[in-house]
Amino acid sequence: MLKTLAICVLLWPVAATAELIPASSIYVVDGDTIDVQGDRFRLVGFDTPETYRPKCDFELALGRAATSRLRNLLDGVQRVDLVVLPGRDRYDRGLARLIVQQVDVADTLVSERLARRYDGGKRSGWCK
């Protein structure tokens, strides 16, 4: 019991916070990055191709498609869940999950082959 309590106390400050926010308050930077009221967030759990300094035309085209799809997912939706996670990435972006109509956008973009699962570390290239 005491061990469980100690673990709970240690984990308390790193808990994620979920917020129901207006979809209109989100600006889509690219397929896995958003701005919300002046704060930039890296959406976690997936990686989309780069639109800024892509390594090939295929990466640019797929990156643009992922960005467009994320914008499309937000169109016509009143509110979304933004789950802000503890920590920041190497570009000082906050970390978050974005849930639209009860589905994590990571799952949607991965299932549509516009993204790959990603949990940190070295990423695979998009060019062939």
mmCIF file of N, CA and C in Angstrom:
data_model
loop_
_atom_site.group_PDB
_atom_site.id
_atom_site.type_symbol
_atom_site.label_atom_id
_atom_site.label_comp_id
_atom_site.label_asym_id
_atom_site.label_seq_id
_atom_site.Cartn_x
_atom_site.Cartn_y
_atom_site.Cartn_z
ATOM 1 N N MET A 1 0.826 -1.202 0.000
ATOM 2 C CA MET A 1 0.000 0.000 0.000
ATOM 3 C C MET A 1 0.864 1.258 0.000
ATOM 4 N N LEU A 2 1.872 1.278 0.876
ATOM 5 C CA LEU A 2 2.759 2.430 0.962
ATOM 6 C C LEU A 2 3.550 2.614 -0.335
ATOM 7 N N LYS A 3 3.941 1.490 -0.941
ATOM 8 C CA LYS A 3 4.676 1.543 -2.207
ATOM 9 C C LYS A 3 3.794 2.143 -3.308
ATOM 10 N N THR A 4 2.534 1.742 -3.367
ATOM 11 C CA THR A 4 1.593 2.268 -4.354
ATOM 12 C C THR A 4 1.384 3.762 -4.156
ATOM 13 N N LEU A 5 1.247 4.185 -2.909
ATOM 14 C CA LEU A 5 1.063 5.598 -2.603
ATOM 15 C C LEU A 5 2.288 6.407 -3.038
ATOM 16 N N ALA A 6 3.473 5.877 -2.784
ATOM 17 C CA ALA A 6 4.705 6.566 -3.174
ATOM 18 C C ALA A 6 4.785 6.722 -4.689
ATOM 19 N N ILE A 7 4.406 5.699 -5.423
ATOM 20 C CA ILE A 7 4.417 5.765 -6.890
ATOM 21 C C ILE A 7 3.420 6.810 -7.379
ATOM 22 N N CYS A 8 2.241 6.847 -6.784
ATOM 23 C CA CYS A 8 1.225 7.834 -7.172
ATOM 24 C C CYS A 8 1.716 9.259 -6.925
ATOM 25 N N VAL A 9 2.365 9.478 -5.798
ATOM 26 C CA VAL A 9 2.889 10.804 -5.475
ATOM 27 C C VAL A 9 3.972 11.203 -6.472
ATOM 28 N N LEU A 10 4.831 10.264 -6.848
ATOM 29 C CA LEU A 10 5.890 10.554 -7.811
ATOM 30 C C LEU A 10 5.331 10.869 -9.193
ATOM 31 N N LEU A 11 4.274 10.207 -9.582
ATOM 32 C CA LEU A 11 3.698 10.407 -10.910
ATOM 33 C C LEU A 11 2.768 11.611 -10.989
ATOM 34 N N TRP A 12 2.285 12.091 -9.880
ATOM 35 C CA TRP A 12 1.306 13.177 -9.857
ATOM 36 C C TRP A 12 1.722 14.393 -10.682
ATOM 37 N N PRO A 13 2.946 14.931 -10.510
ATOM 38 C CA PRO A 13 3.282 16.146 -11.246
ATOM 39 C C PRO A 13 3.439 15.964 -12.757
ATOM 40 N N VAL A 14 3.554 14.746 -13.237
ATOM 41 C CA VAL A 14 3.763 14.539 -14.668
ATOM 42 C C VAL A 14 2.498 14.093 -15.390
ATOM 43 N N ALA A 15 1.368 14.201 -14.740
ATOM 44 C CA ALA A 15 0.121 13.766 -15.358
ATOM 45 C C ALA A 15 -0.252 14.691 -16.518
ATOM 46 N N ALA A 16 -0.862 14.127 -17.528
ATOM 47 C CA ALA A 16 -1.337 14.900 -18.674
ATOM 48 C C ALA A 16 -2.577 15.685 -18.276
ATOM 49 N N THR A 17 -2.810 16.792 -18.954
ATOM 50 C CA THR A 17 -4.019 17.566 -18.722
ATOM 51 C C THR A 17 -4.819 17.618 -20.017
ATOM 52 N N ALA A 18 -6.090 17.299 -19.921
ATOM 53 C CA ALA A 18 -6.960 17.307 -21.099
ATOM 54 C C ALA A 18 -7.867 18.527 -21.041
ATOM 55 N N GLU A 19 -8.036 19.156 -22.194
ATOM 56 C CA GLU A 19 -8.871 20.331 -22.288
ATOM 57 C C GLU A 19 -9.765 20.229 -23.508
ATOM 58 N N LEU A 20 -11.021 20.559 -23.341
ATOM 59 C CA LEU A 20 -11.945 20.647 -24.464
ATOM 60 C C LEU A 20 -11.838 22.074 -24.998
ATOM 61 N N ILE A 21 -11.366 22.222 -26.237
ATOM 62 C CA ILE A 21 -11.129 23.563 -26.788
ATOM 63 C C ILE A 21 -11.857 23.722 -28.124
ATOM 64 N N PRO A 22 -12.137 24.966 -28.511
ATOM 65 C CA PRO A 22 -12.752 25.183 -29.822
ATOM 66 C C PRO A 22 -11.787 24.778 -30.940
ATOM 67 N N ALA A 23 -12.278 24.038 -31.896
ATOM 68 C CA ALA A 23 -11.438 23.631 -33.030
ATOM 69 C C ALA A 23 -10.920 24.855 -33.773
ATOM 70 N N SER A 24 -11.688 25.924 -33.760
ATOM 71 C CA SER A 24 -11.288 27.148 -34.464
ATOM 72 C C SER A 24 -10.082 27.833 -33.826
ATOM 73 N N SER A 25 -9.712 27.437 -32.603
ATOM 74 C CA SER A 25 -8.551 28.041 -31.936
ATOM 75 C C SER A 25 -7.242 27.370 -32.344
ATOM 76 N N ILE A 26 -7.330 26.362 -33.216
ATOM 77 C CA ILE A 26 -6.143 25.610 -33.635
ATOM 78 C C ILE A 26 -5.699 26.057 -35.023
ATOM 79 N N TYR A 27 -4.404 26.348 -35.132
ATOM 80 C CA TYR A 27 -3.792 26.614 -36.433
ATOM 81 C C TYR A 27 -2.897 25.423 -36.754
ATOM 82 N N VAL A 28 -3.126 24.792 -37.887
ATOM 83 C CA VAL A 28 -2.326 23.637 -38.295
ATOM 84 C C VAL A 28 -1.069 24.141 -39.001
ATOM 85 N N VAL A 29 0.087 23.848 -38.402
ATOM 86 C CA VAL A 29 1.381 24.235 -38.973
ATOM 87 C C VAL A 29 1.786 23.223 -40.035
ATOM 88 N N ASP A 30 1.719 21.952 -39.667
ATOM 89 C CA ASP A 30 1.955 20.848 -40.597
ATOM 90 C C ASP A 30 1.228 19.624 -40.058
ATOM 91 N N GLY A 31 1.484 18.470 -40.618
ATOM 92 C CA GLY A 31 0.726 17.281 -40.255
ATOM 93 C C GLY A 31 0.847 16.824 -38.816
ATOM 94 N N ASP A 32 1.917 17.233 -38.121
ATOM 95 C CA ASP A 32 2.072 16.821 -36.721
ATOM 96 C C ASP A 32 2.422 17.975 -35.785
ATOM 97 N N THR A 33 2.146 19.202 -36.215
ATOM 98 C CA THR A 33 2.424 20.384 -35.390
ATOM 99 C C THR A 33 1.253 21.354 -35.478
ATOM 100 N N ILE A 34 0.823 21.849 -34.311
ATOM 101 C CA ILE A 34 -0.271 22.813 -34.264
ATOM 102 C C ILE A 34 0.099 23.977 -33.348
ATOM 103 N N ASP A 35 -0.546 25.111 -33.580
ATOM 104 C CA ASP A 35 -0.478 26.252 -32.671
ATOM 105 C C ASP A 35 -1.850 26.417 -32.045
ATOM 106 N N VAL A 36 -1.855 26.628 -30.734
ATOM 107 C CA VAL A 36 -3.098 26.876 -30.005
ATOM 108 C C VAL A 36 -2.884 28.116 -29.153
ATOM 109 N N GLN A 37 -3.531 29.199 -29.536
ATOM 110 C CA GLN A 37 -3.460 30.455 -28.791
ATOM 111 C C GLN A 37 -2.021 30.837 -28.446
ATOM 112 N N GLY A 38 -1.153 30.799 -29.439
ATOM 113 C CA GLY A 38 0.225 31.221 -29.254
ATOM 114 C C GLY A 38 1.189 30.162 -28.758
ATOM 115 N N ASP A 39 0.699 28.991 -28.400
ATOM 116 C CA ASP A 39 1.562 27.897 -27.952
ATOM 117 C C ASP A 39 1.679 26.859 -29.063
ATOM 118 N N ARG A 40 2.895 26.425 -29.331
ATOM 119 C CA ARG A 40 3.132 25.423 -30.375
ATOM 120 C C ARG A 40 3.242 24.040 -29.744
ATOM 121 N N PHE A 41 2.575 23.053 -30.365
ATOM 122 C CA PHE A 41 2.573 21.681 -29.865
ATOM 123 C C PHE A 41 2.983 20.703 -30.951
ATOM 124 N N ARG A 42 3.807 19.740 -30.562
ATOM 125 C CA ARG A 42 4.148 18.584 -31.406
ATOM 126 C C ARG A 42 3.163 17.499 -31.028
ATOM 127 N N LEU A 43 2.373 17.052 -31.976
ATOM 128 C CA LEU A 43 1.434 15.967 -31.718
ATOM 129 C C LEU A 43 2.221 14.667 -31.661
ATOM 130 N N VAL A 44 1.997 13.889 -30.619
ATOM 131 C CA VAL A 44 2.821 12.704 -30.366
ATOM 132 C C VAL A 44 2.157 11.427 -30.860
ATOM 133 N N GLY A 45 2.995 10.398 -30.998
ATOM 134 C CA GLY A 45 2.505 9.083 -31.396
ATOM 135 C C GLY A 45 2.622 8.807 -32.880
ATOM 136 N N PHE A 46 2.994 9.832 -33.647
ATOM 137 C CA PHE A 46 3.114 9.662 -35.093
ATOM 138 C C PHE A 46 4.056 10.714 -35.671
ATOM 139 N N ASP A 47 4.486 10.470 -36.885
ATOM 140 C CA ASP A 47 5.357 11.400 -37.599
ATOM 141 C C ASP A 47 4.829 11.540 -39.017
ATOM 142 N N THR A 48 4.758 12.774 -39.487
ATOM 143 C CA THR A 48 4.355 13.018 -40.872
ATOM 144 C C THR A 48 5.552 13.538 -41.661
ATOM 145 N N PRO A 49 5.521 13.411 -42.967
ATOM 146 C CA PRO A 49 6.617 13.919 -43.793
ATOM 147 C C PRO A 49 6.782 15.436 -43.631
ATOM 148 N N GLU A 50 7.987 15.898 -43.858
ATOM 149 C CA GLU A 50 8.303 17.318 -43.710
ATOM 150 C C GLU A 50 7.796 18.134 -44.895
ATOM 151 N N THR A 51 7.272 19.314 -44.584
ATOM 152 C CA THR A 51 6.936 20.276 -45.628
ATOM 153 C C THR A 51 7.958 21.410 -45.626
ATOM 154 N N TYR A 52 8.691 21.544 -44.539
ATOM 155 C CA TYR A 52 9.764 22.528 -44.433
ATOM 156 C C TYR A 52 11.079 21.788 -44.636
ATOM 157 N N ARG A 53 11.764 22.107 -45.694
ATOM 158 C CA ARG A 53 13.021 21.443 -46.061
ATOM 159 C C ARG A 53 12.870 19.931 -46.273
ATOM 160 N N PRO A 54 11.935 19.527 -47.114
ATOM 161 C CA PRO A 54 11.806 18.092 -47.419
ATOM 162 C C PRO A 54 13.025 17.614 -48.193
ATOM 163 N N LYS A 55 13.291 16.328 -48.116
ATOM 164 C CA LYS A 55 14.465 15.764 -48.788
ATOM 165 C C LYS A 55 14.177 15.324 -50.224
ATOM 166 N N CYS A 56 12.893 15.269 -50.600
ATOM 167 C CA CYS A 56 12.535 14.896 -51.973
ATOM 168 C C CYS A 56 11.111 15.367 -52.269
ATOM 169 N N ASP A 57 10.734 15.327 -53.534
ATOM 170 C CA ASP A 57 9.398 15.768 -53.944
ATOM 171 C C ASP A 57 8.300 14.908 -53.331
ATOM 172 N N PHE A 58 8.555 13.605 -53.208
ATOM 173 C CA PHE A 58 7.561 12.706 -52.624
ATOM 174 C C PHE A 58 7.267 13.101 -51.179
ATOM 175 N N GLU A 59 8.318 13.398 -50.420
ATOM 176 C CA GLU A 59 8.130 13.805 -49.022
ATOM 177 C C GLU A 59 7.316 15.094 -48.940
ATOM 178 N N LEU A 60 7.610 16.055 -49.793
ATOM 179 C CA LEU A 60 6.867 17.312 -49.805
ATOM 180 C C LEU A 60 5.394 17.082 -50.131
ATOM 181 N N ALA A 61 5.119 16.290 -51.151
ATOM 182 C CA ALA A 61 3.732 16.026 -51.553
ATOM 183 C C ALA A 61 2.959 15.313 -50.448
ATOM 184 N N LEU A 62 3.563 14.303 -49.842
ATOM 185 C CA LEU A 62 2.887 13.568 -48.773
ATOM 186 C C LEU A 62 2.737 14.439 -47.528
ATOM 187 N N GLY A 63 3.734 15.272 -47.249
ATOM 188 C CA GLY A 63 3.645 16.199 -46.121
ATOM 189 C C GLY A 63 2.512 17.190 -46.296
ATOM 190 N N ARG A 64 2.364 17.693 -47.506
ATOM 191 C CA ARG A 64 1.252 18.617 -47.790
ATOM 192 C C ARG A 64 -0.093 17.907 -47.656
ATOM 193 N N ALA A 65 -0.149 16.660 -48.097
ATOM 194 C CA ALA A 65 -1.393 15.888 -47.975
ATOM 195 C C ALA A 65 -1.742 15.654 -46.505
ATOM 196 N N ALA A 66 -0.749 15.356 -45.676
ATOM 197 C CA ALA A 66 -0.985 15.142 -44.242
ATOM 198 C C ALA A 66 -1.457 16.431 -43.574
ATOM 199 N N THR A 67 -0.844 17.547 -43.941
ATOM 200 C CA THR A 67 -1.243 18.848 -43.396
ATOM 201 C C THR A 67 -2.679 19.166 -43.787
ATOM 202 N N SER A 68 -3.003 18.951 -45.046
ATOM 203 C CA SER A 68 -4.354 19.199 -45.546
ATOM 204 C C SER A 68 -5.376 18.311 -44.841
ATOM 205 N N ARG A 69 -5.025 17.057 -44.636
ATOM 206 C CA ARG A 69 -5.944 16.123 -43.977
ATOM 207 C C ARG A 69 -6.191 16.526 -42.533
ATOM 208 N N LEU A 70 -5.155 16.960 -41.822
ATOM 209 C CA LEU A 70 -5.344 17.402 -40.440
ATOM 210 C C LEU A 70 -6.272 18.615 -40.401
ATOM 211 N N ARG A 71 -6.082 19.542 -41.319
ATOM 212 C CA ARG A 71 -6.989 20.701 -41.392
ATOM 213 C C ARG A 71 -8.415 20.245 -41.681
ATOM 214 N N ASN A 72 -8.547 19.281 -42.591
ATOM 215 C CA ASN A 72 -9.856 18.748 -42.947
ATOM 216 C C ASN A 72 -10.550 18.091 -41.752
ATOM 217 N N LEU A 73 -9.783 17.396 -40.916
ATOM 218 C CA LEU A 73 -10.358 16.752 -39.728
ATOM 219 C C LEU A 73 -10.956 17.771 -38.767
ATOM 220 N N LEU A 74 -10.403 18.978 -38.759
ATOM 221 C CA LEU A 74 -10.882 20.027 -37.855
ATOM 222 C C LEU A 74 -12.042 20.831 -38.438
ATOM 223 N N ASP A 75 -12.206 20.788 -39.760
ATOM 224 C CA ASP A 75 -13.279 21.540 -40.419
ATOM 225 C C ASP A 75 -14.648 21.061 -39.950
ATOM 226 N N GLY A 76 -15.489 22.003 -39.589
ATOM 227 C CA GLY A 76 -16.855 21.678 -39.213
ATOM 228 C C GLY A 76 -17.015 21.072 -37.830
ATOM 229 N N VAL A 77 -15.924 20.946 -37.091
ATOM 230 C CA VAL A 77 -15.982 20.392 -35.736
ATOM 231 C C VAL A 77 -15.991 21.560 -34.755
ATOM 232 N N GLN A 78 -16.882 21.515 -33.793
ATOM 233 C CA GLN A 78 -16.975 22.602 -32.818
ATOM 234 C C GLN A 78 -15.845 22.567 -31.796
ATOM 235 N N ARG A 79 -15.684 21.398 -31.147
ATOM 236 C CA ARG A 79 -14.700 21.278 -30.064
ATOM 237 C C ARG A 79 -13.880 20.007 -30.235
ATOM 238 N N VAL A 80 -12.654 20.071 -29.745
ATOM 239 C CA VAL A 80 -11.753 18.917 -29.768
ATOM 240 C C VAL A 80 -11.098 18.793 -28.398
ATOM 241 N N ASP A 81 -10.583 17.619 -28.115
ATOM 242 C CA ASP A 81 -9.835 17.408 -26.876
ATOM 243 C C ASP A 81 -8.353 17.573 -27.165
ATOM 244 N N LEU A 82 -7.706 18.462 -26.427
ATOM 245 C CA LEU A 82 -6.260 18.624 -26.498
ATOM 246 C C LEU A 82 -5.695 18.073 -25.199
ATOM 247 N N VAL A 83 -4.934 16.997 -25.302
ATOM 248 C CA VAL A 83 -4.329 16.366 -24.127
ATOM 249 C C VAL A 83 -2.869 16.801 -24.089
ATOM 250 N N VAL A 84 -2.572 17.724 -23.184
ATOM 251 C CA VAL A 84 -1.213 18.257 -23.066
ATOM 252 C C VAL A 84 -0.412 17.347 -22.146
ATOM 253 N N LEU A 85 0.716 16.887 -22.651
ATOM 254 C CA LEU A 85 1.580 15.959 -21.927
ATOM 255 C C LEU A 85 2.745 16.718 -21.298
ATOM 256 N N PRO A 86 3.370 16.132 -20.295
ATOM 257 C CA PRO A 86 4.529 16.790 -19.690
ATOM 258 C C PRO A 86 5.730 16.769 -20.636
ATOM 259 N N GLY A 87 6.577 17.760 -20.525
ATOM 260 C CA GLY A 87 7.811 17.803 -21.301
ATOM 261 C C GLY A 87 7.691 18.635 -22.561
ATOM 262 N N ARG A 88 8.829 18.763 -23.234
ATOM 263 C CA ARG A 88 8.914 19.512 -24.481
ATOM 264 C C ARG A 88 9.848 18.757 -25.413
ATOM 265 N N ASP A 89 9.711 19.000 -26.717
ATOM 266 C CA ASP A 89 10.612 18.331 -27.658
ATOM 267 C C ASP A 89 11.878 19.166 -27.865
ATOM 268 N N ARG A 90 12.743 18.701 -28.741
ATOM 269 C CA ARG A 90 14.027 19.379 -28.933
ATOM 270 C C ARG A 90 13.894 20.755 -29.579
ATOM 271 N N TYR A 91 12.733 21.056 -30.133
ATOM 272 C CA TYR A 91 12.479 22.377 -30.702
ATOM 273 C C TYR A 91 11.676 23.249 -29.741
ATOM 274 N N ASP A 92 11.575 22.815 -28.499
ATOM 275 C CA ASP A 92 10.866 23.508 -27.420
ATOM 276 C C ASP A 92 9.355 23.598 -27.655
ATOM 277 N N ARG A 93 8.815 22.658 -28.403
ATOM 278 C CA ARG A 93 7.360 22.594 -28.570
ATOM 279 C C ARG A 93 6.769 21.780 -27.431
ATOM 280 N N GLY A 94 5.575 22.157 -26.999
ATOM 281 C CA GLY A 94 4.863 21.330 -26.043
ATOM 282 C C GLY A 94 4.474 20.023 -26.716
ATOM 283 N N LEU A 95 4.158 19.027 -25.916
ATOM 284 C CA LEU A 95 3.763 17.718 -26.437
ATOM 285 C C LEU A 95 2.284 17.513 -26.162
ATOM 286 N N ALA A 96 1.558 16.985 -27.138
ATOM 287 C CA ALA A 96 0.117 16.823 -26.958
ATOM 288 C C ALA A 96 -0.434 15.734 -27.868
ATOM 289 N N ARG A 97 -1.619 15.304 -27.519
ATOM 290 C CA ARG A 97 -2.434 14.449 -28.377
ATOM 291 C C ARG A 97 -3.666 15.259 -28.738
ATOM 292 N N LEU A 98 -4.151 15.098 -29.948
ATOM 293 C CA LEU A 98 -5.332 15.815 -30.407
ATOM 294 C C LEU A 98 -6.409 14.794 -30.736
ATOM 295 N N ILE A 99 -7.522 14.903 -30.040
ATOM 296 C CA ILE A 99 -8.633 13.968 -30.202
ATOM 297 C C ILE A 99 -9.786 14.707 -30.885
ATOM 298 N N VAL A 100 -10.169 14.224 -32.056
ATOM 299 C CA VAL A 100 -11.257 14.826 -32.822
ATOM 300 C C VAL A 100 -12.370 13.791 -32.943
ATOM 301 N N GLN A 101 -13.542 14.141 -32.466
ATOM 302 C CA GLN A 101 -14.698 13.239 -32.471
ATOM 303 C C GLN A 101 -14.325 11.873 -31.888
ATOM 304 N N GLN A 102 -13.654 11.906 -30.744
ATOM 305 C CA GLN A 102 -13.274 10.730 -29.947
ATOM 306 C C GLN A 102 -12.232 9.834 -30.615
ATOM 307 N N VAL A 103 -11.525 10.346 -31.620
ATOM 308 C CA VAL A 103 -10.476 9.572 -32.291
ATOM 309 C C VAL A 103 -9.190 10.396 -32.295
ATOM 310 N N ASP A 104 -8.094 9.778 -31.868
ATOM 311 C CA ASP A 104 -6.793 10.441 -31.901
ATOM 312 C C ASP A 104 -6.408 10.660 -33.366
ATOM 313 N N VAL A 105 -6.015 11.890 -33.715
ATOM 314 C CA VAL A 105 -5.645 12.163 -35.108
ATOM 315 C C VAL A 105 -4.469 11.293 -35.546
ATOM 316 N N ALA A 106 -3.644 10.860 -34.602
ATOM 317 C CA ALA A 106 -2.537 9.945 -34.934
ATOM 318 C C ALA A 106 -3.079 8.684 -35.592
ATOM 319 N N ASP A 107 -4.135 8.117 -35.008
ATOM 320 C CA ASP A 107 -4.720 6.889 -35.555
ATOM 321 C C ASP A 107 -5.266 7.112 -36.966
ATOM 322 N N THR A 108 -5.916 8.249 -37.166
ATOM 323 C CA THR A 108 -6.486 8.550 -38.481
ATOM 324 C C THR A 108 -5.397 8.705 -39.538
ATOM 325 N N LEU A 109 -4.398 9.531 -39.250
ATOM 326 C CA LEU A 109 -3.351 9.786 -40.243
ATOM 327 C C LEU A 109 -2.514 8.544 -40.530
ATOM 328 N N VAL A 110 -2.259 7.733 -39.512
ATOM 329 C CA VAL A 110 -1.506 6.489 -39.735
ATOM 330 C C VAL A 110 -2.337 5.521 -40.570
ATOM 331 N N SER A 111 -3.620 5.382 -40.244
ATOM 332 C CA SER A 111 -4.464 4.435 -40.986
ATOM 333 C C SER A 111 -4.632 4.848 -42.447
ATOM 334 N N GLU A 112 -4.530 6.138 -42.713
ATOM 335 C CA GLU A 112 -4.647 6.637 -44.087
ATOM 336 C C GLU A 112 -3.286 6.730 -44.791
ATOM 337 N N ARG A 113 -2.254 6.221 -44.148
ATOM 338 C CA ARG A 113 -0.883 6.179 -44.683
ATOM 339 C C ARG A 113 -0.290 7.554 -44.964
ATOM 340 N N LEU A 114 -0.746 8.542 -44.199
ATOM 341 C CA LEU A 114 -0.191 9.890 -44.286
ATOM 342 C C LEU A 114 0.825 10.136 -43.178
ATOM 343 N N ALA A 115 0.989 9.140 -42.307
ATOM 344 C CA ALA A 115 1.907 9.242 -41.170
ATOM 345 C C ALA A 115 2.376 7.848 -40.785
ATOM 346 N N ARG A 116 3.417 7.825 -39.950
ATOM 347 C CA ARG A 116 3.926 6.573 -39.372
ATOM 348 C C ARG A 116 3.895 6.693 -37.860
ATOM 349 N N ARG A 117 3.753 5.570 -37.199
ATOM 350 C CA ARG A 117 3.870 5.559 -35.740
ATOM 351 C C ARG A 117 5.265 6.043 -35.370
ATOM 352 N N TYR A 118 5.339 6.829 -34.293
ATOM 353 C CA TYR A 118 6.631 7.360 -33.859
ATOM 354 C C TYR A 118 6.567 7.659 -32.367
ATOM 355 N N ASP A 119 7.530 7.130 -31.637
ATOM 356 C CA ASP A 119 7.584 7.352 -30.189
ATOM 357 C C ASP A 119 8.920 7.937 -29.755
ATOM 358 N N GLY A 120 9.565 8.667 -30.621
ATOM 359 C CA GLY A 120 10.844 9.289 -30.294
ATOM 360 C C GLY A 120 11.997 8.551 -30.953
ATOM 361 N N GLY A 121 13.163 9.146 -30.874
ATOM 362 C CA GLY A 121 14.339 8.522 -31.461
ATOM 363 C C GLY A 121 14.501 8.850 -32.929
ATOM 364 N N LYS A 122 15.370 8.098 -33.581
ATOM 365 C CA LYS A 122 15.674 8.329 -34.996
ATOM 366 C C LYS A 122 14.481 7.936 -35.864
ATOM 367 N N ARG A 123 14.155 8.804 -36.794
ATOM 368 C CA ARG A 123 13.042 8.549 -37.704
ATOM 369 C C ARG A 123 13.540 8.000 -39.028
ATOM 370 N N SER A 124 12.721 7.194 -39.642
ATOM 371 C CA SER A 124 13.026 6.692 -40.988
ATOM 372 C C SER A 124 12.741 7.792 -41.998
ATOM 373 N N GLY A 125 13.489 7.802 -43.087
ATOM 374 C CA GLY A 125 13.254 8.782 -44.135
ATOM 375 C C GLY A 125 12.001 8.454 -44.941
ATOM 376 N N TRP A 126 11.502 9.435 -45.638
ATOM 377 C CA TRP A 126 10.311 9.259 -46.471
ATOM 378 C C TRP A 126 10.656 9.076 -47.944
ATOM 379 N N CYS A 127 11.879 9.395 -48.321
ATOM 380 C CA CYS A 127 12.279 9.309 -49.725
ATOM 381 C C CYS A 127 12.731 7.900 -50.065
ATOM 382 N N LYS A 128 12.522 7.511 -51.316
ATOM 383 C CA LYS A 128 12.871 6.154 -51.741
ATOM 384 C C LYS A 128 14.234 6.117 -52.364
#
